[in-house]
Coordinates of C-alpha atoms in Angstrom, one line a residue:
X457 CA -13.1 37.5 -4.8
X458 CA -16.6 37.5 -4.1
X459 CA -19.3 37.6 -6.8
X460 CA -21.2 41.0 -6.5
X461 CA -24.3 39.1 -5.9
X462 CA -23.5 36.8 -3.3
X463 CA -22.0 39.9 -1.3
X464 CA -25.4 42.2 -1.6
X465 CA -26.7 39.2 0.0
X466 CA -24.5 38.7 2.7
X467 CA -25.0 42.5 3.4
X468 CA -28.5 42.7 2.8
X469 CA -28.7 39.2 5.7
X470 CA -26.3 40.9 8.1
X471 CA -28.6 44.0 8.6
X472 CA -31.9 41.8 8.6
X473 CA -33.2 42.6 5.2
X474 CA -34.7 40.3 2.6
X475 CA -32.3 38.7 0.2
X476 CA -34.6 39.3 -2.4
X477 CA -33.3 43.1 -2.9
X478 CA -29.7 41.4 -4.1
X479 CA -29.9 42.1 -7.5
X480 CA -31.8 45.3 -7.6
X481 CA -28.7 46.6 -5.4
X482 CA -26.0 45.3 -7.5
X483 CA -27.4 47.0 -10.5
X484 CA -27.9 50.2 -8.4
X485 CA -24.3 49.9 -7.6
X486 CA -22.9 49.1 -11.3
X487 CA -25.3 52.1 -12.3
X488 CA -24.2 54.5 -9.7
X489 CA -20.0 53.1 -10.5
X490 CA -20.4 54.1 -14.0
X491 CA -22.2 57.1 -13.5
X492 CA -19.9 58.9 -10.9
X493 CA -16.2 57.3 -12.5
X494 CA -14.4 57.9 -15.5
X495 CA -12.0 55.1 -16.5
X496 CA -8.7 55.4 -17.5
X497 CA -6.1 53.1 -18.5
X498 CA -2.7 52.4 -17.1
X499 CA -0.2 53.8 -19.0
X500 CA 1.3 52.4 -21.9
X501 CA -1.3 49.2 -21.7
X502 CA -3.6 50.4 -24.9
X503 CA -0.4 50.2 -26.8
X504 CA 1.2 47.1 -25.3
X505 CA -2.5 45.3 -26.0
X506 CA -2.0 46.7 -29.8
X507 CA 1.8 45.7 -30.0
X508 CA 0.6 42.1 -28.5
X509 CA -2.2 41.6 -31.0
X510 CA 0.0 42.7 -33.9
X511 CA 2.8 40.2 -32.7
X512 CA 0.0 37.2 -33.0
X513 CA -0.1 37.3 -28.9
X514 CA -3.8 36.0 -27.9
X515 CA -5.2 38.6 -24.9
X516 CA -7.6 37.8 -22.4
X517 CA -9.2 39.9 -19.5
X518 CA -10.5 38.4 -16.9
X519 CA -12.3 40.4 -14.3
X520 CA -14.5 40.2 -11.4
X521 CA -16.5 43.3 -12.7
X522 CA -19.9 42.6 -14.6
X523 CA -19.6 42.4 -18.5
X524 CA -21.8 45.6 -18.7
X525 CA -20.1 47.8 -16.3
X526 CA -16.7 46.6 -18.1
X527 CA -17.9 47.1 -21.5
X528 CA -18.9 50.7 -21.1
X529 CA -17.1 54.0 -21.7
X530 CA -13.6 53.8 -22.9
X531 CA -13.1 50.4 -21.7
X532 CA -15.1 49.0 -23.8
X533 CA -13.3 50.2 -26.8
X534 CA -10.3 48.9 -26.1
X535 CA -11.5 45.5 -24.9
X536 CA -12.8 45.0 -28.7
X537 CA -9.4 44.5 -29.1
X538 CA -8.9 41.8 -27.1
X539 CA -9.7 37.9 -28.0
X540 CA -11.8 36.8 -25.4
X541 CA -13.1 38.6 -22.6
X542 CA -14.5 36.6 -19.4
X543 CA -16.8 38.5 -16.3
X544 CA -17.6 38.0 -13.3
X545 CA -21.6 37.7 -13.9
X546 CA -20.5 34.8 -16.3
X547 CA -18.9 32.5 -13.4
X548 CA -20.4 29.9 -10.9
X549 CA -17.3 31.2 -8.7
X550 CA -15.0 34.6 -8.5
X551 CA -11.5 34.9 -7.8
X552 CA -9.6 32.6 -5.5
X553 CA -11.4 29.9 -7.7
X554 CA -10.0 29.3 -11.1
X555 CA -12.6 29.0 -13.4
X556 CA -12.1 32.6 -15.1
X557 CA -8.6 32.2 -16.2
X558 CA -9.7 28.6 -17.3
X559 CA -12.3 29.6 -19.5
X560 CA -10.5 32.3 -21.0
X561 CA -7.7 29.8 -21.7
X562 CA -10.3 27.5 -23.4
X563 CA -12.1 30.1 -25.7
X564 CA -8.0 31.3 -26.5
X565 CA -7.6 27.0 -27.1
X566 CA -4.7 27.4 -25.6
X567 CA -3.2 24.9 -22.9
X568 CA -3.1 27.0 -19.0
X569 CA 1.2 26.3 -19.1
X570 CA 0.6 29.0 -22.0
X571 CA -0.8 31.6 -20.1
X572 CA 0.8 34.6 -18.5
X573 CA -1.6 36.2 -16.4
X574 CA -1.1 40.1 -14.7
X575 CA -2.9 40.6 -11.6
X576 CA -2.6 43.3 -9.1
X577 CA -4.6 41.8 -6.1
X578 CA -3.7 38.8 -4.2
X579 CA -7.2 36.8 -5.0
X580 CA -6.3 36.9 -8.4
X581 CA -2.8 35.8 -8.2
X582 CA -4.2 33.1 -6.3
X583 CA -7.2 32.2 -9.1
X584 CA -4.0 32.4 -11.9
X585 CA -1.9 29.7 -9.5
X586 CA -5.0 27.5 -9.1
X587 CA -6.0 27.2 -13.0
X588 CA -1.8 26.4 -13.4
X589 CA -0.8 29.7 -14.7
X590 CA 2.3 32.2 -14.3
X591 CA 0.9 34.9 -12.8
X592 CA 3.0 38.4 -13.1
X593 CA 2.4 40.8 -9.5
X594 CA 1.7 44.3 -10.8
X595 CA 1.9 46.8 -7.9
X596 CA -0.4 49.2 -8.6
X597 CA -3.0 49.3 -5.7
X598 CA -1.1 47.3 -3.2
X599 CA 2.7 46.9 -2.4
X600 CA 5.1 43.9 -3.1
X601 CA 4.1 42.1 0.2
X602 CA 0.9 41.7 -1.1
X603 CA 1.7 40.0 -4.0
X604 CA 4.3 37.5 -3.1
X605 CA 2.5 34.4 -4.6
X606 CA 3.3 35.9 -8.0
X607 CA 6.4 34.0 -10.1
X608 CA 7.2 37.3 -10.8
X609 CA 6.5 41.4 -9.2
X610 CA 6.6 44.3 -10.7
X611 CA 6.6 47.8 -9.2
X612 CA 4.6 49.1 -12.0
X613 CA 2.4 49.4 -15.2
X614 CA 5.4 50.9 -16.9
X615 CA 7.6 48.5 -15.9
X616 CA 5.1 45.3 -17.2
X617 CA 5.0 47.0 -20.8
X618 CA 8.8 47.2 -20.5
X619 CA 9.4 43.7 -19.3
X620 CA 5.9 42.6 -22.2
X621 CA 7.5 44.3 -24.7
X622 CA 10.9 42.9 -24.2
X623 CA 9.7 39.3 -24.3
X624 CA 7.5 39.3 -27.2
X625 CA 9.9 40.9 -29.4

């Protein structure tokens, strides 16, 4: 939940090296991310985004990630798609804190008791609760324990376009 920066400089102060070096290492790090993985998405999600958009469902991301590291490669293609998109170098505070689900609810102008976030990490569920959202647990990097603060959990990606596509229609 961490920004980027604010972690390079608790690393860089925890081995004695000037803080000033921060930003030059999270570039070097976003840089050397993007240059040694391809990105791929979940499947079914490009065509639940598509089915969403076409049913007059307002979508969001929200992510911790840097807007330029998020925007690149095949991401960024499909996040065109999306409404509003909301990064981490854009926040005063990362996940726990709210204030990237509430800005994507304001630039959506919709209310927060309208949103239905998906998170797989426990930081986010938590940032969803905090800015009054329902939050949906998608276990995709960590098991159902993990994501017990979520109203609701499920096992996977192709279960949250089943259970998506279900309620929109």
């Amino acid at each position: 939940g961490m920004k980027s920066i604010e972690y390079a400089r608790r690393v860089l102060t925890r081995h004695g090296r000037a803080t000033e070096g921060a930003v030059e290492l999270v570039t070097r790090k976003d840089h050397l991310f993007r240059s040694n993985n391809e990105f791929s998405f979940y499947v079914g999600i490009e065509g639940l985004v598509h089915r969403l958009r076409d049913d007059g469902v307002k979508v969001a991301v929200v992510s911790g990630g840097s807007r330029a590291r998020l925007l690149s490669g095949r991401s960024g293609e499909l996040l065109k798609q999306v409404d509003v998109v909301v990064t981490g170098d854009e926040l005063s505070q990362g996940k726990p804190a709210p204030e990237g689900y509430q800005k994507a609810a304001q630039a959506l102008r919709v209310l927060p008791e309208q949103c239905l976030v998906v998170e797989n990490a426990p930081l986010g569920i938590q940032s969803a609760k905090n800015a009054g959202m329902t939050c949906i647990g998608v276990c995709s990097t960590l098991s159902q324990a993990h994501l017990q603060s979520a109203d609701k959990i499920v096992a996977d990606h192709t279960e949250l376009v089943q259970l998506l596509s279900e309620e929109v229609v």
